[in-house]
Coordinates of C-alpha atoms in Angstrom, one line a residue:
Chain A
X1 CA 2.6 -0.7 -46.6
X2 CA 5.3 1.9 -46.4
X3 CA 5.1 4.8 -48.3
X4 CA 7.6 5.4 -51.0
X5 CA 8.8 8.5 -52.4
X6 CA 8.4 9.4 -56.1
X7 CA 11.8 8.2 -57.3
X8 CA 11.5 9.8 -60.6
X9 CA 11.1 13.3 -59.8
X10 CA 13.6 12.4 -57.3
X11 CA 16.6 11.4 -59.3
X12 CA 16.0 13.9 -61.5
X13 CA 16.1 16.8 -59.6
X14 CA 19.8 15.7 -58.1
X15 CA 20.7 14.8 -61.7
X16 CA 20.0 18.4 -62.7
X17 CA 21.2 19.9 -59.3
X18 CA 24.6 17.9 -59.0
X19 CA 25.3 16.7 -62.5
X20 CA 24.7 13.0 -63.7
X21 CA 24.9 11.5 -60.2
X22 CA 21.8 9.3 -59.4
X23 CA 19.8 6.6 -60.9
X24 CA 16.8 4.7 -60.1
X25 CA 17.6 1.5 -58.2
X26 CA 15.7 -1.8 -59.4
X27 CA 15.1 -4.0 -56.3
X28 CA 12.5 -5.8 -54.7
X29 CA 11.8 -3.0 -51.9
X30 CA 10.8 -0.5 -54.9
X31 CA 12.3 2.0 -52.6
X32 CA 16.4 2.3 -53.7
X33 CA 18.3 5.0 -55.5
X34 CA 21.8 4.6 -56.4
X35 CA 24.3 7.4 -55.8
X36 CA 28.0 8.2 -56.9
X37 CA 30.0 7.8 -54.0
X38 CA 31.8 11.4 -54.7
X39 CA 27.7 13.1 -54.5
X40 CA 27.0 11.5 -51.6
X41 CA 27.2 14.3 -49.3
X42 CA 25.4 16.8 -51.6
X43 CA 22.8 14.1 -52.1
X44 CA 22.2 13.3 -48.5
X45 CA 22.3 17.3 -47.4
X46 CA 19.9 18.2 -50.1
X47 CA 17.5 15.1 -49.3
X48 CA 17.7 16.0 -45.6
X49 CA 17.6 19.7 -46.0
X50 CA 14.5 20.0 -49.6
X51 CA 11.3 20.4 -47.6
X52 CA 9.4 18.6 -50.4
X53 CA 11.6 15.2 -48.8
X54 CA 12.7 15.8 -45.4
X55 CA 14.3 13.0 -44.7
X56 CA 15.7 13.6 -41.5
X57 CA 16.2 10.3 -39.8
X58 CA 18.7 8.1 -40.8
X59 CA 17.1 4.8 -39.8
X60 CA 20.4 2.4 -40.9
X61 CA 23.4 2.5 -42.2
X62 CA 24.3 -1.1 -43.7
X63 CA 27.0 -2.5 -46.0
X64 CA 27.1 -5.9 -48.3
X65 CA 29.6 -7.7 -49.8
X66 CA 28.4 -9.0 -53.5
X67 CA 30.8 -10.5 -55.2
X68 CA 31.1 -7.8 -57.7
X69 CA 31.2 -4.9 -55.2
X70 CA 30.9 -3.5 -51.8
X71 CA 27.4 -1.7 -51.8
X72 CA 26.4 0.8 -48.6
X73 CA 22.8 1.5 -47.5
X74 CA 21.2 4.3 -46.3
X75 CA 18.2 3.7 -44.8
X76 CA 15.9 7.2 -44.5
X77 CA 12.4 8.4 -43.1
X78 CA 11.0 11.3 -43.2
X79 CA 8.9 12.4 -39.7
X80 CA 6.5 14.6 -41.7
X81 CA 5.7 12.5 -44.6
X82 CA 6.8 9.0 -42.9
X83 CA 7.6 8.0 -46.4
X84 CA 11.3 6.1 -46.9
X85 CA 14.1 5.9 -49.3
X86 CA 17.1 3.7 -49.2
X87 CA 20.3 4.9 -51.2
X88 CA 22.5 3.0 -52.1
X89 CA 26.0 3.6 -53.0
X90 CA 28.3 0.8 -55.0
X91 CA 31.9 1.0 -54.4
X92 CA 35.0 -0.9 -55.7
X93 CA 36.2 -3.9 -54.3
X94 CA 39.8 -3.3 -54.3
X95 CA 39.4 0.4 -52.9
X96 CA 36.5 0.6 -51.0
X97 CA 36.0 4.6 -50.4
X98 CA 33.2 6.2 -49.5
X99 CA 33.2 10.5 -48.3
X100 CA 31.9 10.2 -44.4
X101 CA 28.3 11.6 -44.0
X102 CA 28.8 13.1 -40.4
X103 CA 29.1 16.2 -41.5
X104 CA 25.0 15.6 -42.1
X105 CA 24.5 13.1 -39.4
X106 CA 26.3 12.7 -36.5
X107 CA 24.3 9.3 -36.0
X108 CA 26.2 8.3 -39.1
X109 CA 29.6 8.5 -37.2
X110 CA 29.6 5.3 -35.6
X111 CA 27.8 3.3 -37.5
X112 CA 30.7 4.0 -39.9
X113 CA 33.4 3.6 -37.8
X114 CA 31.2 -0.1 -37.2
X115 CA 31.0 -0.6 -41.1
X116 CA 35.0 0.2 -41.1
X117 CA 35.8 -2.1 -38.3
X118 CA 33.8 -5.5 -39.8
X119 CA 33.5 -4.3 -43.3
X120 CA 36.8 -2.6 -44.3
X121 CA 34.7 0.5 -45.7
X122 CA 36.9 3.6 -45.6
X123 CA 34.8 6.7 -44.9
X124 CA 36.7 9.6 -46.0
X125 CA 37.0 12.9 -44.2
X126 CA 35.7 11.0 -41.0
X127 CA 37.1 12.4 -37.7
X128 CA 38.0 9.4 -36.0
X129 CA 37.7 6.4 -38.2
X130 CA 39.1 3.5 -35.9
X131 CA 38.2 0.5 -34.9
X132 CA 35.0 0.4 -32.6
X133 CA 33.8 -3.1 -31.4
X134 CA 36.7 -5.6 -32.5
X135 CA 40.2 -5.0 -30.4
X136 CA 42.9 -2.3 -32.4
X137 CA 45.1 -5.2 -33.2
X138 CA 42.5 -7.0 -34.3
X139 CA 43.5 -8.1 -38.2
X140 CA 41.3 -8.0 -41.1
X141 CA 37.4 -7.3 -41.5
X142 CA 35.3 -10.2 -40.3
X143 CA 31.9 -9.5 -42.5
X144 CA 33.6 -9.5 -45.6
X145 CA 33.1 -13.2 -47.3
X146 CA 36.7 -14.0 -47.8
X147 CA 37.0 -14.1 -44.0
X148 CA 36.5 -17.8 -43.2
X149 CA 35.3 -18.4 -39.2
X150 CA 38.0 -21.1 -37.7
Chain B
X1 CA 49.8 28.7 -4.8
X2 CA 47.2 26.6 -6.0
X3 CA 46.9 24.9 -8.9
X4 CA 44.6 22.9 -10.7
X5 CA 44.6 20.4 -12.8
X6 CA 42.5 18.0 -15.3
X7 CA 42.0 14.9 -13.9
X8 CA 41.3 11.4 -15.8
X9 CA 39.0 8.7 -14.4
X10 CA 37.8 5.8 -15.8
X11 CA 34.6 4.5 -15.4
X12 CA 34.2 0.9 -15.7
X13 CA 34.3 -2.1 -18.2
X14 CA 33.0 -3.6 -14.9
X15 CA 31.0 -1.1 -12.6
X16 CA 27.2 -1.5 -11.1
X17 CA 26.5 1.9 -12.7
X18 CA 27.7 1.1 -16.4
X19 CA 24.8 -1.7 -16.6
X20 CA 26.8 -4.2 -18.3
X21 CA 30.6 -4.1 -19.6
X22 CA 31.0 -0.4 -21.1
X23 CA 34.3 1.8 -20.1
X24 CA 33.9 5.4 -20.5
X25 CA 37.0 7.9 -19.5
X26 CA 36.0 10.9 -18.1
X27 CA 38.3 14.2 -18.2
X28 CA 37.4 16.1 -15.1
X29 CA 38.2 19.4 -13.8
X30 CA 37.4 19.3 -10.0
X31 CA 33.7 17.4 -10.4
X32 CA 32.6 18.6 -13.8
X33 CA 33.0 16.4 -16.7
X34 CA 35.2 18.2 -19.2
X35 CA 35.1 15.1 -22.0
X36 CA 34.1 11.9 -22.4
X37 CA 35.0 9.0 -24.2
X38 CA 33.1 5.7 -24.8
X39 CA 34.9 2.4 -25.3
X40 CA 32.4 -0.6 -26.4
X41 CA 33.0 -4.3 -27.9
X42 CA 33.6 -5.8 -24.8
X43 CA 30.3 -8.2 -25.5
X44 CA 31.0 -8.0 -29.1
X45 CA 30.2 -11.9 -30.4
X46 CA 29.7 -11.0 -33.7
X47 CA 26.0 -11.8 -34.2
X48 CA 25.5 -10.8 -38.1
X49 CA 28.7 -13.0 -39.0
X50 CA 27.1 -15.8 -36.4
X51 CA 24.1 -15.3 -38.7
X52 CA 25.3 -15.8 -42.1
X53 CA 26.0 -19.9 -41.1
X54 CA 22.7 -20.2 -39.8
X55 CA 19.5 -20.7 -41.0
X56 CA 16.6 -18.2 -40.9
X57 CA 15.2 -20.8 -37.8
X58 CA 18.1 -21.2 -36.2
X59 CA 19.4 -17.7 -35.6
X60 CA 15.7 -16.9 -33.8
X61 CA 17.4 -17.5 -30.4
X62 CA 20.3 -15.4 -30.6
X63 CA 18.0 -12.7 -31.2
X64 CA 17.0 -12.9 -27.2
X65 CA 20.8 -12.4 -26.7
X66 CA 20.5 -8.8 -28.3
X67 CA 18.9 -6.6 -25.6
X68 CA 18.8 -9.3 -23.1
X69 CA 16.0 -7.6 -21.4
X70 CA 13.8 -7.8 -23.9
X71 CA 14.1 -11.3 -25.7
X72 CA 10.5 -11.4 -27.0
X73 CA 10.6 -8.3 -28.6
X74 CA 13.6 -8.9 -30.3
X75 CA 12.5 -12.1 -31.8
X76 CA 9.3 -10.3 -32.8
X77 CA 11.4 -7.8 -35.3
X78 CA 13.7 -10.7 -36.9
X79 CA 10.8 -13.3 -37.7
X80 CA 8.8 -10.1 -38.8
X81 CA 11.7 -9.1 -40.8
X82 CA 11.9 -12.6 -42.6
X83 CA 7.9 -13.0 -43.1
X84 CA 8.4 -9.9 -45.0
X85 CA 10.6 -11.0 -47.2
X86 CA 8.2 -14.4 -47.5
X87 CA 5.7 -12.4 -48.4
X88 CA 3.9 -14.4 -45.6
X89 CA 2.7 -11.2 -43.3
X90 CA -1.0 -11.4 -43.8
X91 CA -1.4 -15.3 -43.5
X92 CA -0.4 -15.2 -39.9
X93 CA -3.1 -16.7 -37.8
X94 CA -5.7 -13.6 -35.7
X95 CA -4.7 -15.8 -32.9
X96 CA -0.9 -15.6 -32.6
X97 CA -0.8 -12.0 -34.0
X98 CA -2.6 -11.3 -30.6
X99 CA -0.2 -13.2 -28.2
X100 CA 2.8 -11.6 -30.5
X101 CA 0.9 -8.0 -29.1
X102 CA 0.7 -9.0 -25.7
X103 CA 4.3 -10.8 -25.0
X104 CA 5.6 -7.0 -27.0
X105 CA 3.9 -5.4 -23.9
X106 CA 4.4 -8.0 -21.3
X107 CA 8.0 -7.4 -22.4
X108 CA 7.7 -3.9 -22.9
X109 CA 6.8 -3.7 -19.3
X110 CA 9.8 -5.7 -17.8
X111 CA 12.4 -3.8 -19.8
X112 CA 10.8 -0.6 -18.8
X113 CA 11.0 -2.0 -14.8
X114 CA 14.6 -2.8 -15.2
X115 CA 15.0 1.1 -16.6
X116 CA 13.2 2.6 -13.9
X117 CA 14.4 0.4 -11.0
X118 CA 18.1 0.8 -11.6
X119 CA 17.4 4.6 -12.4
X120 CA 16.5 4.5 -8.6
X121 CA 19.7 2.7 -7.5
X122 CA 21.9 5.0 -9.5
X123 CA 19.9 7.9 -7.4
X124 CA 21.0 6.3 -4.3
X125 CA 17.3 5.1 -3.8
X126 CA 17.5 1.2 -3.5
X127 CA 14.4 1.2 -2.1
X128 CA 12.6 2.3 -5.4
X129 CA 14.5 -0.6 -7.1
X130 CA 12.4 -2.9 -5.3
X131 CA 9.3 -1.6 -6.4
X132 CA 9.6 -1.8 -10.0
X133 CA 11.5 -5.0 -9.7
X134 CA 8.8 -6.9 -7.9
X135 CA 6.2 -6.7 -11.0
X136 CA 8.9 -7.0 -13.4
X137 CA 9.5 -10.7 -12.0
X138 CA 6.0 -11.0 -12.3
X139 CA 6.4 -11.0 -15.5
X140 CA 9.3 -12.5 -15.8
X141 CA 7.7 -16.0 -14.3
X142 CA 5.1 -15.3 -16.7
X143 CA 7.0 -15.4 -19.6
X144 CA 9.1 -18.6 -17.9
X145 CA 5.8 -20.3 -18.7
X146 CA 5.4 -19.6 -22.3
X147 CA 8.9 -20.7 -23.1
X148 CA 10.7 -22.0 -20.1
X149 CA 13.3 -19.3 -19.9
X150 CA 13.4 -15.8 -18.0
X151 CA 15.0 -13.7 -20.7
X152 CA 16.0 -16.1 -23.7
X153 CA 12.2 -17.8 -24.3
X154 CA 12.8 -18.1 -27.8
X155 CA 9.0 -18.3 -28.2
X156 CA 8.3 -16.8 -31.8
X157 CA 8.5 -18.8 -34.8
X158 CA 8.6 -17.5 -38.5
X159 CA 5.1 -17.9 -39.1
X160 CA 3.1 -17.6 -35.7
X161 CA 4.6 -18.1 -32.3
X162 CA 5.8 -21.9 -31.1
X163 CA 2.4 -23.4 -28.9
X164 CA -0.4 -22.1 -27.8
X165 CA -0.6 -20.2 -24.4
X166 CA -0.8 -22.3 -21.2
X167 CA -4.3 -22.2 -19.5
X168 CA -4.0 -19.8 -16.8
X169 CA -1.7 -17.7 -18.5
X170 CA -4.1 -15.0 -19.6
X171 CA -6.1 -14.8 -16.7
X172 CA -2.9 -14.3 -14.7
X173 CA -2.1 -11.5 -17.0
X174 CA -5.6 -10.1 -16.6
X175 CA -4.8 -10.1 -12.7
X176 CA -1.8 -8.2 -13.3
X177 CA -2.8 -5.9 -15.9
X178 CA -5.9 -4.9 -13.2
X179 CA -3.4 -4.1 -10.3
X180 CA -1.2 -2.3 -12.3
X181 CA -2.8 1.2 -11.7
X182 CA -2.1 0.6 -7.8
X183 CA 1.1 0.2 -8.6
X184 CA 2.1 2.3 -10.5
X185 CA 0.7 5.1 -8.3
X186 CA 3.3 3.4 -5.8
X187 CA 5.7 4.0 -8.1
X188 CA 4.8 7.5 -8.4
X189 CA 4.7 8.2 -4.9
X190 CA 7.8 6.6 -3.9
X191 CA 10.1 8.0 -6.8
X192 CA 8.7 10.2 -9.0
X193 CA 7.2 12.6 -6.7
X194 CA 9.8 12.8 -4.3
X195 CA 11.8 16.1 -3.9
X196 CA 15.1 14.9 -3.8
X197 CA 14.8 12.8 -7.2
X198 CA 13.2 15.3 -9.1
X199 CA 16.0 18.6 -8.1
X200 CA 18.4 15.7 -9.3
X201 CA 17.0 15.4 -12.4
X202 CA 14.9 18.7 -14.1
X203 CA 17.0 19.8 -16.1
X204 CA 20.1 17.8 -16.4
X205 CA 21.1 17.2 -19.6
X206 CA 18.5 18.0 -22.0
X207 CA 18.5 17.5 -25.2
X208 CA 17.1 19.0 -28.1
X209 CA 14.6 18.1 -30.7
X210 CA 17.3 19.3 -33.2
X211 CA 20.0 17.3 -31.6
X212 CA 17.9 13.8 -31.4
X213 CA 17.6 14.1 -34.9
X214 CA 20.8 14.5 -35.7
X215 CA 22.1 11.9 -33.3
X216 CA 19.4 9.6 -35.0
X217 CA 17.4 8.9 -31.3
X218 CA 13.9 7.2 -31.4
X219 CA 12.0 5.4 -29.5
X220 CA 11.2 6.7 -25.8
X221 CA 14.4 8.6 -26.0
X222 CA 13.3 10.8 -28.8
X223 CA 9.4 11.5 -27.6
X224 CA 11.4 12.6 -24.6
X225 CA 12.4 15.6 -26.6
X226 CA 8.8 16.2 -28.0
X227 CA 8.7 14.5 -31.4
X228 CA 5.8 12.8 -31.4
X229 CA 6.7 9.5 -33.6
X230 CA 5.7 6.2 -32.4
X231 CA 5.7 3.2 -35.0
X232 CA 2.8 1.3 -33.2
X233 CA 1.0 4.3 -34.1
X234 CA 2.5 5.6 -37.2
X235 CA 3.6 3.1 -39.1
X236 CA 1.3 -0.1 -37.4
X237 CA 2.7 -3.5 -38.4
X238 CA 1.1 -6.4 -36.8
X239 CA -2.2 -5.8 -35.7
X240 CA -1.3 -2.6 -33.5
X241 CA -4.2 -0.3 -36.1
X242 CA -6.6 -2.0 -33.9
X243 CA -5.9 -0.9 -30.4
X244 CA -6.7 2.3 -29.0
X245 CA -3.8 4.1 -26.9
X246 CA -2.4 7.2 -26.6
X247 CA 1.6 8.4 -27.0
X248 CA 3.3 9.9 -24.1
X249 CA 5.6 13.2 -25.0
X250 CA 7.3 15.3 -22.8
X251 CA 9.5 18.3 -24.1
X252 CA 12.2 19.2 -22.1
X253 CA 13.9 15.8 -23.0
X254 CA 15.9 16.2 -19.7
X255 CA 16.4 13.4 -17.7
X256 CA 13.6 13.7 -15.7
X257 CA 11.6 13.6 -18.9
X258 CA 13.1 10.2 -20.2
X259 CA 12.3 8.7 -16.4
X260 CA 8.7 10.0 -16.8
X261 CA 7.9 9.6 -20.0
X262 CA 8.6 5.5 -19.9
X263 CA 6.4 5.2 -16.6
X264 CA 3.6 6.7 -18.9
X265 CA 4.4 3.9 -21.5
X266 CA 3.7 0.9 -18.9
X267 CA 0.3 2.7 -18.4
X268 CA -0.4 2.6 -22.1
X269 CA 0.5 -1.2 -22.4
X270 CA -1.4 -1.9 -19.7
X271 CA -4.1 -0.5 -22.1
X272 CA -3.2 -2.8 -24.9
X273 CA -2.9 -5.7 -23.1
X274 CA -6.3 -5.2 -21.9
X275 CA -7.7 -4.4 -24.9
X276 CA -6.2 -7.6 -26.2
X277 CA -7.2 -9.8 -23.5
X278 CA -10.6 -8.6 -24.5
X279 CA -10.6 -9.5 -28.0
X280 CA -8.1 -12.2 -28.2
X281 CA -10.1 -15.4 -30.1
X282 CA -8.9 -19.1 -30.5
X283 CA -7.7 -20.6 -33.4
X284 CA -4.2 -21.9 -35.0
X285 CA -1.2 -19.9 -33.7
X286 CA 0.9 -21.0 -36.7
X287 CA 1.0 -20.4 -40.3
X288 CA 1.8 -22.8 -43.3
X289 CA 4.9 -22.5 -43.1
X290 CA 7.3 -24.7 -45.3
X291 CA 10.2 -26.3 -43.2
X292 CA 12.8 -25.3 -45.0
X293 CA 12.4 -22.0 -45.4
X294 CA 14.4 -20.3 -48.6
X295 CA 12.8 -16.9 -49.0
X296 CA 13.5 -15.4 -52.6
X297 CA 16.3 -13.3 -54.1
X298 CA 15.8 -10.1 -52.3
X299 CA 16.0 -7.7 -49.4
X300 CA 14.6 -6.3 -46.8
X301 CA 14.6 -3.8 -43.6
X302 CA 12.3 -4.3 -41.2
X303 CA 12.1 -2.5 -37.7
X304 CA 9.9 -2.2 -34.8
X305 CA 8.7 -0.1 -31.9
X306 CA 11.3 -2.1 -29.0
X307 CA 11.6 -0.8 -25.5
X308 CA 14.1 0.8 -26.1
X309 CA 13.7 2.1 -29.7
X310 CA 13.5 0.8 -33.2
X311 CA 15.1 -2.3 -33.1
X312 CA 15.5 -3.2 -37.3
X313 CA 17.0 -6.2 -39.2
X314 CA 18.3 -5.9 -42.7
X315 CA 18.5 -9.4 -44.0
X316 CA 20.1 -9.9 -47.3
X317 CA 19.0 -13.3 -49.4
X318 CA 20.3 -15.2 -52.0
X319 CA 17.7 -17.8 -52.3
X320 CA 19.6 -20.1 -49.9
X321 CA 18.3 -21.6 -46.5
X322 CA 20.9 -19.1 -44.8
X323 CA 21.0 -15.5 -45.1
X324 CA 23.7 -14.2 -47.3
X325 CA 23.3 -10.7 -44.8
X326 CA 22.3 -10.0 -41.6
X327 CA 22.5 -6.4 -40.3
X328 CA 21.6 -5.8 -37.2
X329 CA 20.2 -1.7 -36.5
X330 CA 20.4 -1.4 -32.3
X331 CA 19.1 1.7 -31.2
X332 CA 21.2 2.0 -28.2
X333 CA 24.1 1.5 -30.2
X334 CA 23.7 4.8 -31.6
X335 CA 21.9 6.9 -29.0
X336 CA 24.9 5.8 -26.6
X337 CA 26.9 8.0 -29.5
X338 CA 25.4 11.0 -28.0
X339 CA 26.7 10.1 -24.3
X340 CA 29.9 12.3 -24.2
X341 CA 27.8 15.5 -25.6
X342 CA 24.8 15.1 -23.4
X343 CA 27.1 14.7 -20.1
X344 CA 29.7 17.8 -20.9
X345 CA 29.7 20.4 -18.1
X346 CA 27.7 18.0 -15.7
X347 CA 28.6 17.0 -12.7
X348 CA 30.2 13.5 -12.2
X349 CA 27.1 12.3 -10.2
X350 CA 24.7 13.2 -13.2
X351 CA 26.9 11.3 -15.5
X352 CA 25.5 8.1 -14.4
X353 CA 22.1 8.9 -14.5
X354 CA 22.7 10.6 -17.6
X355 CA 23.8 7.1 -18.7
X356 CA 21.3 5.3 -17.4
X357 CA 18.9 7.7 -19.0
X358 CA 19.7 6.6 -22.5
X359 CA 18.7 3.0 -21.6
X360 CA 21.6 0.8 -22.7
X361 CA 21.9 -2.4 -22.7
X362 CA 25.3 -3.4 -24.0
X363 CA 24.3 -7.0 -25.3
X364 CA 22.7 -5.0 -27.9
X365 CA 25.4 -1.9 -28.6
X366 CA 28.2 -4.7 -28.4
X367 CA 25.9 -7.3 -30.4

């Protein structure tokens, strides 16, 4: 089974280090958090950077579309502890904005600029979000559910 | 008076050294690399949208379209991906669990051949190319007789693997897995220990453990650098707690290293295989599995120790018979991110080997 960090102590400590920002995620994995898209930064230096974490991999960066929102994963591991934590971030549907986390993780840089491309995420403060797989003419954001195959 | 100046060149979508359709333009200043820029999507089919109309069953094939040169493996992370979410993982049979170990090897092997073999062509050495290529058809035929195909068998099934293993194929495995120390000292002989190869290679672009993290390497790549993190090991799914093996590490994470470092990998699933050829028993190769399969509301990420990294599905469900998500983590996607830092200041001769160092395969970075 994989290891899980203690989420409690977890959320709390970013709640008191960064203001009311994270929350305990229910899910089936038992393994989510959910962050404020205008922490995520903070969040992700501080969970990379506390030694009583390290979560220094990012494994994944994924994004949904639910009907009620656009939600992006983080997928993290630790090397030390080899325990995990997703977090996960809920943004709007009609302004999907999320700060870029390459300033952390320079892994993270295109696997946004993929989530962009199919999802129609915008990361923020990213140095070169463009298209990466589809063509630059290419017109609209084929993973999102309103996007019907011919 | 002379005067110099920068000089663009592009490299590919179509170009032997590239290993599939990738473009990269190079800025050069005489024959140092100044800057580099990747250009992918060429291969792009879009895979995760392709998976959302099909069922859990159905999209098992495309998964050998991924990193076409190691179809088993790849099916082996989705179906072990979607038994989690079925909660199904322990009720696979001993049997199949054993032939899932050995075909991850067997596979293991081959992808590893086509590393090291066109590592020698880009080095100018065709003659090594031979070498590894010869046992990696080997295996090759071998897996044409488990499920009719060289590189798309589409031989896992949620639940087991699809029949049972033909009756000489483990004793043809045995025959390999015995001569495989010969060869391998062949292979050291004719590559590894030859002068020329390794002046073009100590040393050239070496990365740091610092910067794999940050560029988010694993797999082969990243115990290249000296991280010693191995998910057969670490994090053992399958049956891989009951096999004894060791973890090759280098720490230089130069080029040379990552060349190295995967020849010591075939040794080490040489030693799996043969310690599952030893123990293998009979008996079912397939779960109860219902045929329709409709795995509850949920999620789940699920990766495993491929080739050429940590290959991991995130698969989104909705109680349906399809998927309402399927995201597709390719390591080489994201290692290939690191290209244009890792080949700054080189020469333009290192770049390809610097390239073919990272192990791409652009079925899976375009997926």
């Amino acid at each position: 089974m994989d290891k899980i960090v203690d989420r409690e102590a977890l959320v709390g400590e970013l709640n008191q280090k960064f203001g009311d920002c994270a929350e305990i995620f229910e899910d089936n994995t038992n393994q989510s958090i959910k962050v404020k898209p205008g922490k995520i930064v903070e969040v992700m230096t501080e969970l990379r950077d506390n030694p009583k974490y390290e979560l220094n991999l990012i494994l994944n960066l994924s994004s949904v579309d639910y009907p009620e929102n656009f939600t992006v994963l983080y997928h993290l591991n630790s090397l030390n502890y080899q325990h995990k934590l997703t977090v996960k971030v809920e943004v709007d549907k009609a302004n999907p904005e999320v700060p870029s986390i390459v300033s952390v993780w320079k892994a993270a840089d295109v696997m946004e600029r993929e989530a962009y491309d199919l999802m129609g995420i915008n990361f923020t403060g990213h140095p070169n979000l463009k298209r990466i797989l589809l063509a630059e003419d290419f017109v609209g954001h084929p993973l999102r559910k309103d996007f019907k195959l011919a | 008076m002379l005067k110099t100046q920068e000089l663009t060149l592009n490299m590919g979508p179509v170009h032997p050294s590239t290993h599939g359709v990738y473009r990269c333009v190079l800025t050069l200043d005489g024959e140092y690399i100044v800057n580099a820029v990747n250009h992918i999507g060429y291969l792009h089919r879009g895979l995760e949208k392709l998976a959302e109309a099909r069922t859990y069953n159905q999209f098992i094939p495309y998964t050998d379209r991924l990193d076409y040169c190691s179809g088993l493996a790849n099916e082996l992370s989705y179906v072990m991906a979607v038994e989690k979410l079925l909660g199904i993982t322990e009720e696979i049979p001993e049997r199949a669990q054993y032939i899932r170990v050995i075909c991850a090897e067997l596979q293991r092997m081959a992808s590893h051949g086509i590393f090291l073999g066109s590592f020698a062509l880009d080095i100018a050495g065709a003659t090594g190319f031979f070498y590894f290529f010869r046992e990696r058809d080997k295996i090759l035929e071998m897996i044409t007789s488990i499920g009719g195909n060289r590189l798309t068998p589409n031989y896992m099934r949620i639940g087991g693997v699809a029949h049972d293993l033909e009756e000489d194929f483990l004793a043809e495995v045995k025959q390999l897995m015995d001569e495989m120390p010969g060869y391998i000292e062949e292979y050291n002989g004719i590559i590894t220990g030859n002068e020329i190869f390794q002046s073009r290679t100590i040393g050239v672009a070496p990365v740091s453990k610092e910067m794999a993290l940050d560029y988010g390497f694993n797999g082969p790549n990243l115990r290249a650098t000296g991280v010693d993190y191995d998910l057969r090991r670490d994090e053992p799914y399958g049956i891989y707690d009951r096999f004894k093996f060791e973890v090759p590490l280098r720490e230089n994470g130069d080029t040379f290293d990552r060349f190295v470092l995967r020849l010591k990998e075939i040794e080490q699933s040489v030693n799996i295989i043969q310690q599952a050829l030893r123990d293998i028993p009979e008996g079912p190769v397939m779960a109860k599995v219902p045929k329709v399969i409709k795995p509850p509301v949920g999620e789940v990420y699920n990766r495993i120790e491929n080739p050429k990294g940590h290959l991991g599905f995130h698969i989104v469900s909705d109680g349906s018979t399809k998927p309402f998500r399927t995201r597709i983590y390719s390591p080489t996607y994201v290692m290939l991110s690191a290209f244009p830092e890792m080949a700054k200041g080189t020469h333009i001769m290192d770049a390809v080997l610097i390239l073919a160092s990272i192990d791409i395969v652009l079925g899976e970075v375009d997926r």
